[in-house]
Amino acid sequence: MTMAFKERSSTESPLDTALSQLRRAIEQLRLSESDWNTLSTPRRILEVAVPLRRDDGRVEMYKGYRVQYSTTRGPSKGGVRFHQNIDLDETVALAMLMTWKCALANLPYGGAKGGVAVDPAKLSLAENERLTRRYTSEILPIIGPERDIPAPDVGTDERNMAWMMDTYSVNAGFSVPGVVTGKPIVLGGSLGRTSATGDGVAILVREALKLKGIDPKGATVAIQGFGKVGYWAAIALEQMGLKVVAVSDASGGATGFDSVADLKKHVQESGNLSSVPGTDSLTNTELLHLGVDVLVPAALSDAITEATAPGIKAKIVVEGANAPTTPAGDAIMNDKGLFVIPDILANCGGVIVSYFEWVQDKQNYFWSAKEVKDNLNSILMRAIAEVSDKAKGEHLTWREAANMVGVARVAQAHHLRGLYP
Ligand code: NAD
């Protein structure tokens, strides 16, 4: 088989990880070399220079990306990341994962990802707004409600989505709420979107505990990452009766706190998780190695590797983050007999409720919180059943089964649409 986009390297970048998972799925599905060529190639890549006038008048240039990995099953869909370390390879990898994730959830979308290589913590609010608007303007020709629909990811939130929606709308000459999801409610956002990814992670934890015969009441969980995914997963898990024993962010971790909501209040006041009064601090690696029932990596890629996987003591790992595990880390967890719920299933609650938001925007008719919650639960339970049945029937890991369901759906769509001309 030839690799259409990138030659395989010996290091494990997120793109290597994504390609090796795709290769395995294609082999297990007995798809052809033509399928490999089609599915391993991103359809459109836009790299842009994003100029920013800083508050002091200096002009700086940042690299921005938008990768539309697939549009076979519908418009492409995926987050916008503001992080100093992003590059094109990682953005392609994350866009590929979005493709299988949307297909696994059976949403009428392809997959995309984008971002700017910038540390948003170093921007003032006004600088963040100017950067967001200019990035939107640079990628404007290829986004739109029928083409490609961005959403928040690491380092961006509903405020950025409001600026993106406004920039697009000003250029269109009328309001286009459906161009992004994860917007504020008053601009056409959906109830339940803010917590959706964390809520979905919690549903996966609940189902995994059930399958392992562990009572959620009093079960323990450690969560790496205390952002949009980690925080809301922690809140939902506490509500289910689990004990969140430790959480961490880029500054380090905290343990020995009473409740996640209390902890969040302190973080909002001091801006730092690793020095909250009345808690004990721990490193991110120590958090990964805690003797808990459930571990939720919900920060960045490559947290669980050859180096960190051997020390994991949790029975269940639910991947809130995208691509938190390298193939070597995955093999070690499988050898240890851990039950790993893969990212494309564990965190797909976010894109499911983004889909609801887009549907509501298209119809100009908005749902109740209960409708959102019930529909999220039913789509997730359907995807879980599909993966569980496949894993059981064919003696696969849940990662293999989830990838096969997603990849098979995209391959089938390619076959049915045929090749133009
Ligand atoms: P976020 O920016 O809101 O939060 C990221 C968190 O990770 C922060 O607490 C940050 O301090 C922490 N972090 C950063 N570097 C770290 C490090 N080296 N060690 C430990 N913690 C670190 O981002 P988010 O939206 O919560 O996204 C987290 C992950 O979930 C990403 O992989 C993202 O792609 C994935 N995801 C997000 C969504 C969504 O709806 N936001 C949906 C699906 C998947």
Short mmCIF file of C-alpha atoms and ligand atoms in Angstrom, two decimals:
data_model
loop_
_atom_site.label_atom_id
_atom_site.label_comp_id
_atom_site.label_asym_id
_atom_site.label_seq_id
_atom_site.Cartn_x
_atom_site.Cartn_y
_atom_site.Cartn_z
CA MET A 1 0.00 0.00 0.00
CA THR A 2 1.20 3.50 -0.70
CA MET A 3 0.64 6.36 1.67
CA ALA A 4 -0.92 9.21 -0.20
CA PHE A 5 -0.25 12.10 2.14
CA LYS A 6 2.70 11.43 4.41
CA GLU A 7 5.49 8.90 4.50
CA ARG A 8 5.53 7.06 7.78
CA SER A 9 8.26 8.19 10.18
CA SER A 10 9.69 6.33 13.15
CA THR A 11 8.48 8.95 15.62
CA GLU A 12 4.86 8.87 16.73
CA SER A 13 3.26 12.17 15.77
CA PRO A 14 -0.55 12.50 16.00
CA LEU A 15 -0.61 12.07 12.20
CA ASP A 16 1.41 8.85 12.42
CA THR A 17 -1.01 7.62 15.06
CA ALA A 18 -4.07 8.52 12.98
CA LEU A 19 -2.62 6.96 9.82
CA SER A 20 -1.64 3.76 11.58
CA GLN A 21 -5.17 3.43 12.99
CA LEU A 22 -6.62 4.04 9.53
CA ARG A 23 -4.27 1.46 8.02
CA ARG A 24 -5.40 -1.11 10.56
CA ALA A 25 -9.09 -0.36 9.97
CA ILE A 26 -8.63 -0.66 6.20
CA GLU A 27 -6.88 -4.00 6.60
CA GLN A 28 -9.52 -5.31 9.01
CA LEU A 29 -12.32 -4.17 6.70
CA ARG A 30 -10.48 -5.75 3.74
CA LEU A 31 -10.75 -2.54 1.76
CA SER A 32 -8.61 -1.98 -1.31
CA GLU A 33 -5.47 0.02 -2.00
CA SER A 34 -7.68 2.50 -3.88
CA ASP A 35 -9.72 2.92 -0.70
CA TRP A 36 -6.52 3.52 1.25
CA ASN A 37 -5.42 6.15 -1.27
CA THR A 38 -8.80 7.87 -1.08
CA LEU A 39 -9.22 7.73 2.68
CA SER A 40 -5.66 8.61 3.70
CA THR A 41 -5.66 11.88 1.72
CA PRO A 42 -7.06 15.18 3.04
CA ARG A 43 -9.26 16.84 0.41
CA ARG A 44 -8.38 20.48 0.96
CA ILE A 45 -5.67 22.21 2.97
CA LEU A 46 -5.49 25.95 3.40
CA GLU A 47 -2.49 27.50 5.13
CA VAL A 48 -2.78 31.22 5.81
CA ALA A 49 -0.69 33.99 7.33
CA VAL A 50 -2.64 35.81 10.00
CA PRO A 51 -1.35 39.31 10.75
CA LEU A 52 -2.12 40.71 14.18
CA ARG A 53 -1.71 44.31 15.29
CA ARG A 54 -0.76 44.07 18.97
CA ASP A 55 -2.15 46.60 21.41
CA ASP A 56 1.22 48.40 21.43
CA GLY A 57 1.08 48.89 17.62
CA ARG A 58 3.57 46.16 16.60
CA VAL A 59 2.46 43.77 13.85
CA GLU A 60 3.09 40.05 14.26
CA MET A 61 2.40 37.19 11.85
CA TYR A 62 0.93 33.84 12.87
CA LYS A 63 0.39 30.67 10.87
CA GLY A 64 -3.20 29.55 10.50
CA TYR A 65 -4.69 26.40 9.00
CA ARG A 66 -7.97 24.94 7.87
CA VAL A 67 -7.99 21.32 6.76
CA GLN A 68 -11.10 19.84 5.16
CA TYR A 69 -10.27 16.18 5.37
CA SER A 70 -13.52 14.88 3.92
CA THR A 71 -16.77 16.22 2.46
CA THR A 72 -18.08 12.90 1.18
CA ARG A 73 -20.96 12.57 3.67
CA GLY A 74 -21.78 16.28 3.97
CA PRO A 75 -20.11 19.60 4.81
CA SER A 76 -16.89 19.27 6.74
CA LYS A 77 -17.04 19.97 10.46
CA GLY A 78 -14.42 20.49 13.14
CA GLY A 79 -12.91 22.71 15.77
CA VAL A 80 -10.61 25.71 15.70
CA ARG A 81 -7.58 25.39 17.98
CA PHE A 82 -5.49 28.28 19.25
CA HIS A 83 -2.28 26.75 20.60
CA GLN A 84 1.35 27.65 20.16
CA ASN A 85 2.38 24.10 19.17
CA ILE A 86 -0.10 23.27 16.43
CA ASP A 87 1.22 22.52 12.97
CA LEU A 88 -0.15 21.24 9.70
CA ASP A 89 0.47 17.54 10.42
CA GLU A 90 -1.42 17.66 13.70
CA THR A 91 -4.27 19.60 12.10
CA VAL A 92 -4.55 16.98 9.34
CA ALA A 93 -4.58 14.22 11.97
CA LEU A 94 -7.34 15.91 13.96
CA ALA A 95 -9.37 16.55 10.78
CA MET A 96 -9.05 12.85 9.91
CA LEU A 97 -10.29 11.87 13.38
CA MET A 98 -13.28 14.21 12.96
CA THR A 99 -14.16 12.37 9.75
CA TRP A 100 -14.39 8.96 11.43
CA LYS A 101 -16.05 10.50 14.50
CA CYS A 102 -18.87 12.14 12.53
CA ALA A 103 -19.37 8.94 10.56
CA LEU A 104 -19.40 6.83 13.74
CA ALA A 105 -22.13 9.06 15.20
CA ASN A 106 -23.82 8.87 11.77
CA LEU A 107 -23.97 12.65 11.40
CA PRO A 108 -24.28 14.05 7.85
CA TYR A 109 -20.81 15.58 7.96
CA GLY A 110 -17.29 15.07 6.73
CA GLY A 111 -14.39 16.12 8.94
CA ALA A 112 -12.26 19.24 9.35
CA LYS A 113 -9.97 21.02 11.78
CA GLY A 114 -8.25 24.37 11.91
CA GLY A 115 -6.38 26.72 14.10
CA VAL A 116 -3.72 29.32 14.64
CA ALA A 117 -0.27 28.65 16.09
CA VAL A 118 -0.57 31.18 18.89
CA ASP A 119 -0.67 31.08 22.69
CA PRO A 120 -4.03 32.74 23.46
CA ALA A 121 -2.99 33.30 27.09
CA LYS A 122 -0.52 35.88 25.77
CA LEU A 123 -3.21 37.90 23.92
CA SER A 124 -5.40 40.65 25.34
CA LEU A 125 -9.12 40.27 24.71
CA ALA A 126 -8.94 42.88 21.92
CA GLU A 127 -5.95 41.10 20.32
CA ASN A 128 -7.76 37.76 20.52
CA GLU A 129 -10.77 39.33 18.77
CA ARG A 130 -8.63 40.86 15.99
CA LEU A 131 -6.78 37.59 15.46
CA THR A 132 -10.01 35.57 15.37
CA ARG A 133 -11.63 37.95 12.90
CA ARG A 134 -8.59 38.03 10.60
CA TYR A 135 -8.22 34.23 10.70
CA THR A 136 -11.94 33.94 9.83
CA SER A 137 -11.49 36.39 7.01
CA GLU A 138 -8.52 34.40 5.61
CA ILE A 139 -10.43 31.09 5.60
CA LEU A 140 -13.77 32.69 4.66
CA PRO A 141 -13.85 31.48 1.04
CA ILE A 142 -13.92 27.83 2.12
CA ILE A 143 -16.24 27.90 5.16
CA GLY A 144 -20.02 28.26 5.35
CA PRO A 145 -23.07 26.39 6.64
CA GLU A 146 -23.14 24.18 3.53
CA ARG A 147 -19.35 23.85 3.19
CA ASP A 148 -17.46 23.66 6.46
CA ILE A 149 -18.65 24.54 9.96
CA PRO A 150 -16.02 25.43 12.60
CA ALA A 151 -16.54 25.06 16.37
CA PRO A 152 -14.50 25.68 19.54
CA ASP A 153 -11.54 23.47 20.42
CA VAL A 154 -8.47 23.92 22.63
CA GLY A 155 -7.86 27.61 23.36
CA THR A 156 -11.11 28.90 21.81
CA ASP A 157 -14.63 29.24 23.18
CA GLU A 158 -18.06 30.67 22.46
CA ARG A 159 -16.66 34.20 22.38
CA ASN A 160 -14.41 33.28 19.46
CA MET A 161 -17.38 31.64 17.74
CA ALA A 162 -19.42 34.85 18.14
CA TRP A 163 -16.62 36.84 16.44
CA MET A 164 -16.33 34.23 13.67
CA MET A 165 -20.08 34.27 13.09
CA ASP A 166 -20.09 38.08 13.02
CA THR A 167 -17.14 38.31 10.60
CA TYR A 168 -18.74 35.82 8.22
CA SER A 169 -22.15 37.51 8.50
CA VAL A 170 -20.77 41.02 7.87
CA ASN A 171 -19.20 39.73 4.65
CA ALA A 172 -22.39 37.92 3.62
CA GLY A 173 -24.54 40.98 4.35
CA PHE A 174 -26.94 39.11 6.62
CA SER A 175 -26.77 36.96 9.75
CA VAL A 176 -25.51 33.44 9.15
CA PRO A 177 -25.67 31.68 12.53
CA GLY A 178 -25.14 28.23 10.98
CA VAL A 179 -21.56 29.00 9.89
CA VAL A 180 -20.18 27.99 13.31
CA THR A 181 -21.42 25.96 16.26
CA GLY A 182 -20.64 26.39 19.93
CA LYS A 183 -22.00 29.95 19.77
CA PRO A 184 -23.59 31.88 22.63
CA ILE A 185 -27.27 30.96 23.02
CA VAL A 186 -28.50 34.46 22.09
CA LEU A 187 -26.74 34.20 18.71
CA GLY A 188 -28.34 30.88 17.79
CA GLY A 189 -26.32 28.56 20.01
CA SER A 190 -27.87 25.41 21.40
CA LEU A 191 -28.79 24.69 24.97
CA GLY A 192 -26.49 21.96 26.25
CA ARG A 193 -23.61 22.61 23.82
CA THR A 194 -21.20 24.03 26.43
CA SER A 195 -21.26 20.88 28.51
CA ALA A 196 -22.00 18.42 25.67
CA THR A 197 -18.53 16.91 25.22
CA GLY A 198 -18.09 16.44 28.98
CA ASP A 199 -21.64 15.09 29.28
CA GLY A 200 -20.86 12.58 26.53
CA VAL A 201 -17.63 11.54 28.26
CA ALA A 202 -19.64 10.97 31.45
CA ILE A 203 -22.18 8.83 29.58
CA LEU A 204 -19.32 6.69 28.26
CA VAL A 205 -17.88 6.37 31.79
CA ARG A 206 -21.32 5.31 33.05
CA GLU A 207 -21.68 2.63 30.35
CA ALA A 208 -18.10 1.38 30.79
CA LEU A 209 -18.59 1.02 34.56
CA LYS A 210 -21.81 -0.91 33.88
CA LEU A 211 -20.00 -3.29 31.54
CA LYS A 212 -17.25 -3.81 34.13
CA GLY A 213 -19.77 -4.34 36.95
CA ILE A 214 -18.51 -1.34 38.96
CA ASP A 215 -21.02 0.73 40.95
CA PRO A 216 -20.70 4.41 39.92
CA LYS A 217 -21.58 5.49 43.47
CA GLY A 218 -18.19 6.04 45.05
CA ALA A 219 -16.17 4.93 42.01
CA THR A 220 -13.08 7.11 41.64
CA VAL A 221 -11.93 9.12 38.62
CA ALA A 222 -8.88 11.24 37.74
CA ILE A 223 -9.15 13.79 34.93
CA GLN A 224 -6.23 15.30 33.01
CA GLY A 225 -7.26 18.70 31.59
CA PHE A 226 -9.60 21.15 33.30
CA GLY A 227 -10.90 23.02 30.27
CA LYS A 228 -14.19 22.78 28.42
CA VAL A 229 -14.11 18.98 28.26
CA GLY A 230 -12.41 18.08 31.56
CA TYR A 231 -14.40 20.49 33.72
CA TRP A 232 -17.83 19.54 32.39
CA ALA A 233 -16.98 15.83 32.49
CA ALA A 234 -15.97 16.28 36.14
CA ILE A 235 -19.26 18.04 36.96
CA ALA A 236 -21.36 15.37 35.21
CA LEU A 237 -19.42 12.54 36.84
CA GLU A 238 -19.86 14.05 40.31
CA GLN A 239 -23.59 14.27 39.60
CA MET A 240 -23.56 10.54 38.75
CA GLY A 241 -22.08 9.84 42.19
CA LEU A 242 -18.44 9.27 41.24
CA LYS A 243 -15.66 10.78 43.33
CA VAL A 244 -13.38 13.02 41.26
CA VAL A 245 -10.12 12.56 43.17
CA ALA A 246 -7.75 14.61 41.01
CA VAL A 247 -7.75 17.02 38.07
CA SER A 248 -4.94 18.80 36.27
CA ASP A 249 -4.23 21.52 33.74
CA ALA A 250 -1.09 22.73 31.99
CA SER A 251 0.25 24.09 35.31
CA GLY A 252 -0.04 20.73 37.13
CA GLY A 253 -2.69 18.94 39.16
CA ALA A 254 -4.67 19.13 42.37
CA THR A 255 -6.03 16.47 44.68
CA GLY A 256 -7.72 16.53 48.10
CA PHE A 257 -10.46 19.02 47.15
CA ASP A 258 -14.10 18.81 48.26
CA SER A 259 -15.91 19.49 45.02
CA VAL A 260 -15.09 20.33 41.43
CA ALA A 261 -17.27 23.45 41.47
CA ASP A 262 -15.32 24.80 44.52
CA LEU A 263 -12.06 24.09 42.76
CA LYS A 264 -13.21 25.90 39.63
CA LYS A 265 -14.08 28.98 41.69
CA HIS A 266 -10.53 29.08 43.07
CA VAL A 267 -9.05 28.61 39.61
CA GLN A 268 -11.14 31.48 38.25
CA GLU A 269 -9.85 33.68 41.08
CA SER A 270 -6.17 32.67 40.99
CA GLY A 271 -5.94 31.34 37.42
CA ASN A 272 -3.89 28.35 38.49
CA LEU A 273 -4.91 24.81 39.44
CA SER A 274 -1.62 23.70 40.96
CA SER A 275 -1.69 26.17 43.86
CA VAL A 276 -5.25 26.09 45.18
CA PRO A 277 -5.24 26.54 48.99
CA GLY A 278 -6.34 23.43 50.92
CA THR A 279 -5.43 20.99 48.14
CA ASP A 280 -2.34 18.90 47.47
CA SER A 281 -0.57 19.32 44.19
CA LEU A 282 0.60 16.54 41.88
CA THR A 283 2.23 16.35 38.48
CA ASN A 284 0.39 15.35 35.32
CA THR A 285 2.28 12.04 35.26
CA GLU A 286 1.39 11.35 38.89
CA LEU A 287 -2.25 11.96 37.99
CA LEU A 288 -2.08 9.45 35.12
CA HIS A 289 -0.70 6.85 37.56
CA LEU A 290 -3.26 7.21 40.37
CA GLY A 291 -4.98 4.03 41.57
CA VAL A 292 -8.47 5.09 40.42
CA ASP A 293 -11.28 3.21 38.71
CA VAL A 294 -11.42 5.57 35.74
CA LEU A 295 -8.84 7.79 34.05
CA VAL A 296 -10.01 10.53 31.68
CA PRO A 297 -7.27 12.17 29.58
CA ALA A 298 -8.99 15.41 28.47
CA ALA A 299 -6.08 17.72 27.56
CA LEU A 300 -3.83 17.35 24.53
CA SER A 301 -2.43 14.64 22.22
CA ASP A 302 0.19 12.10 23.24
CA ALA A 303 -0.47 11.96 26.98
CA ILE A 304 -0.46 8.14 27.12
CA THR A 305 2.76 6.89 25.58
CA GLU A 306 5.32 4.13 25.88
CA ALA A 307 6.69 6.07 28.85
CA THR A 308 3.47 6.80 30.75
CA ALA A 309 1.23 3.80 29.89
CA PRO A 310 3.09 1.19 32.02
CA GLY A 311 2.28 3.08 35.24
CA ILE A 312 -1.48 3.43 34.61
CA LYS A 313 -3.47 1.68 37.35
CA ALA A 314 -7.00 2.69 36.34
CA LYS A 315 -9.27 -0.11 35.11
CA ILE A 316 -11.03 2.05 32.54
CA VAL A 317 -9.60 4.83 30.33
CA VAL A 318 -12.09 7.15 28.61
CA GLU A 319 -10.40 9.43 26.06
CA GLY A 320 -11.97 12.88 26.41
CA ALA A 321 -9.11 14.43 24.41
CA ASN A 322 -8.45 13.79 20.74
CA ALA A 323 -5.54 11.42 20.09
CA PRO A 324 -4.31 11.30 23.71
CA THR A 325 -2.76 7.86 23.16
CA THR A 326 0.11 6.82 20.90
CA PRO A 327 0.04 3.36 19.27
CA ALA A 328 2.77 2.18 21.69
CA GLY A 329 0.79 3.50 24.66
CA ASP A 330 -2.31 1.79 23.29
CA ALA A 331 -0.55 -1.56 22.90
CA ILE A 332 0.67 -1.39 26.51
CA MET A 333 -2.82 -0.60 27.82
CA ASN A 334 -4.26 -3.48 25.80
CA ASP A 335 -1.61 -5.88 27.15
CA LYS A 336 -2.51 -4.79 30.65
CA GLY A 337 -6.16 -5.58 29.93
CA LEU A 338 -7.43 -2.04 30.44
CA PHE A 339 -10.83 -1.14 29.00
CA VAL A 340 -10.10 1.81 26.70
CA ILE A 341 -12.95 3.88 25.25
CA PRO A 342 -11.42 5.60 22.19
CA ASP A 343 -11.59 9.33 21.52
CA ILE A 344 -13.88 9.20 18.49
CA LEU A 345 -16.57 7.58 20.64
CA ALA A 346 -15.75 9.06 24.05
CA ASN A 347 -15.78 12.71 23.01
CA CYS A 348 -18.30 12.65 20.15
CA GLY A 349 -21.00 14.21 22.37
CA GLY A 350 -19.59 17.62 21.39
CA VAL A 351 -20.06 17.24 17.66
CA ILE A 352 -23.45 15.59 18.17
CA VAL A 353 -24.79 18.67 19.96
CA SER A 354 -22.99 20.88 17.41
CA TYR A 355 -25.04 19.03 14.81
CA PHE A 356 -28.20 19.80 16.81
CA GLU A 357 -27.16 23.47 16.89
CA TRP A 358 -26.68 23.54 13.12
CA VAL A 359 -30.06 21.85 12.57
CA GLN A 360 -31.75 24.38 14.90
CA ASP A 361 -30.04 27.28 13.07
CA LYS A 362 -31.18 25.93 9.70
CA GLN A 363 -34.76 25.65 10.92
CA ASN A 364 -34.77 28.79 13.10
CA TYR A 365 -36.49 26.63 15.68
CA PHE A 366 -34.85 25.96 19.00
CA TRP A 367 -35.09 22.92 21.23
CA SER A 368 -35.52 22.60 24.98
CA ALA A 369 -32.61 21.42 27.14
CA LYS A 370 -34.47 18.13 27.63
CA GLU A 371 -34.80 17.54 23.89
CA VAL A 372 -31.06 18.15 23.46
CA LYS A 373 -30.16 15.84 26.34
CA ASP A 374 -32.52 13.04 25.24
CA ASN A 375 -31.36 13.18 21.61
CA LEU A 376 -27.69 13.23 22.66
CA ASN A 377 -28.25 10.20 24.84
CA SER A 378 -30.06 8.28 22.12
CA ILE A 379 -27.44 8.97 19.39
CA LEU A 380 -24.63 8.10 21.79
CA MET A 381 -26.31 4.90 22.97
CA ARG A 382 -26.78 3.84 19.34
CA ALA A 383 -23.09 4.43 18.60
CA ILE A 384 -22.06 2.62 21.80
CA ALA A 385 -24.23 -0.38 20.90
CA GLU A 386 -22.76 -0.50 17.40
CA VAL A 387 -19.18 -0.43 18.69
CA SER A 388 -19.88 -2.85 21.52
CA ASP A 389 -21.56 -5.39 19.22
CA LYS A 390 -18.76 -5.19 16.68
CA ALA A 391 -16.05 -5.50 19.34
CA LYS A 392 -17.76 -8.49 20.94
CA GLY A 393 -18.66 -10.21 17.66
CA GLU A 394 -15.20 -9.90 16.10
CA HIS A 395 -13.01 -9.95 19.26
CA LEU A 396 -11.73 -6.43 18.73
CA THR A 397 -10.74 -3.61 21.02
CA TRP A 398 -13.27 -0.78 21.18
CA ARG A 399 -10.76 1.42 19.35
CA GLU A 400 -10.56 -1.04 16.46
CA ALA A 401 -14.34 -1.47 16.38
CA ALA A 402 -15.05 2.29 16.49
CA ASN A 403 -12.54 3.03 13.73
CA MET A 404 -13.98 0.25 11.59
CA VAL A 405 -17.56 1.52 11.94
CA GLY A 406 -16.53 5.10 11.08
CA VAL A 407 -14.14 4.23 8.24
CA ALA A 408 -16.55 1.71 6.71
CA ARG A 409 -19.32 4.32 6.57
CA VAL A 410 -17.08 6.83 4.77
CA ALA A 411 -15.76 4.15 2.38
CA GLN A 412 -19.31 3.06 1.57
CA ALA A 413 -20.29 6.66 0.84
CA HIS A 414 -17.30 6.95 -1.52
CA HIS A 415 -18.27 3.75 -3.31
CA LEU A 416 -21.90 4.83 -3.73
CA ARG A 417 -21.08 8.34 -4.93
CA GLY A 418 -18.49 7.04 -7.37
CA LEU A 419 -15.62 9.03 -8.81
CA TYR A 420 -16.08 12.19 -10.90
CA PRO A 421 -15.47 12.29 -13.85
P1 NAD B 1 -9.55 23.77 26.55
O1 NAD B 1 -8.62 24.71 25.92
O2 NAD B 1 -10.86 24.26 27.03
O3 NAD B 1 -8.83 23.02 27.77
C1 NAD B 1 -7.62 22.34 27.64
C2 NAD B 1 -7.14 21.94 29.02
O4 NAD B 1 -5.97 21.15 28.91
C3 NAD B 1 -6.78 23.15 29.90
O5 NAD B 1 -7.17 22.89 31.24
C4 NAD B 1 -5.26 23.19 29.77
O6 NAD B 1 -4.62 23.83 30.87
C5 NAD B 1 -4.97 21.70 29.76
N1 NAD B 1 -3.64 21.38 29.26
C6 NAD B 1 -2.97 21.94 28.23
N2 NAD B 1 -1.75 21.40 28.12
C7 NAD B 1 -1.66 20.47 29.09
C8 NAD B 1 -0.66 19.57 29.49
N3 NAD B 1 0.52 19.53 28.85
N4 NAD B 1 -0.90 18.74 30.53
C9 NAD B 1 -2.10 18.79 31.17
N5 NAD B 1 -3.09 19.62 30.84
C10 NAD B 1 -2.87 20.45 29.82
O7 NAD B 1 -9.75 22.60 25.50
P2 NAD B 1 -10.94 21.55 25.43
O8 NAD B 1 -11.97 22.07 24.50
O9 NAD B 1 -11.34 21.12 26.80
O10 NAD B 1 -10.23 20.33 24.67
C11 NAD B 1 -9.51 19.33 25.36
C12 NAD B 1 -9.35 18.13 24.45
O11 NAD B 1 -10.63 17.62 24.08
C13 NAD B 1 -8.65 18.41 23.12
O12 NAD B 1 -7.92 17.26 22.75
C14 NAD B 1 -9.80 18.64 22.16
O13 NAD B 1 -9.43 18.43 20.82
C15 NAD B 1 -10.76 17.58 22.66
N6 NAD B 1 -12.15 17.80 22.30
C16 NAD B 1 -12.79 18.98 22.58
C17 NAD B 1 -14.12 19.13 22.25
C18 NAD B 1 -14.89 20.38 22.61
O14 NAD B 1 -16.10 20.40 22.37
N7 NAD B 1 -14.29 21.39 23.19
C19 NAD B 1 -14.80 18.10 21.58
C20 NAD B 1 -14.13 16.91 21.30
C21 NAD B 1 -12.81 16.77 21.68
#
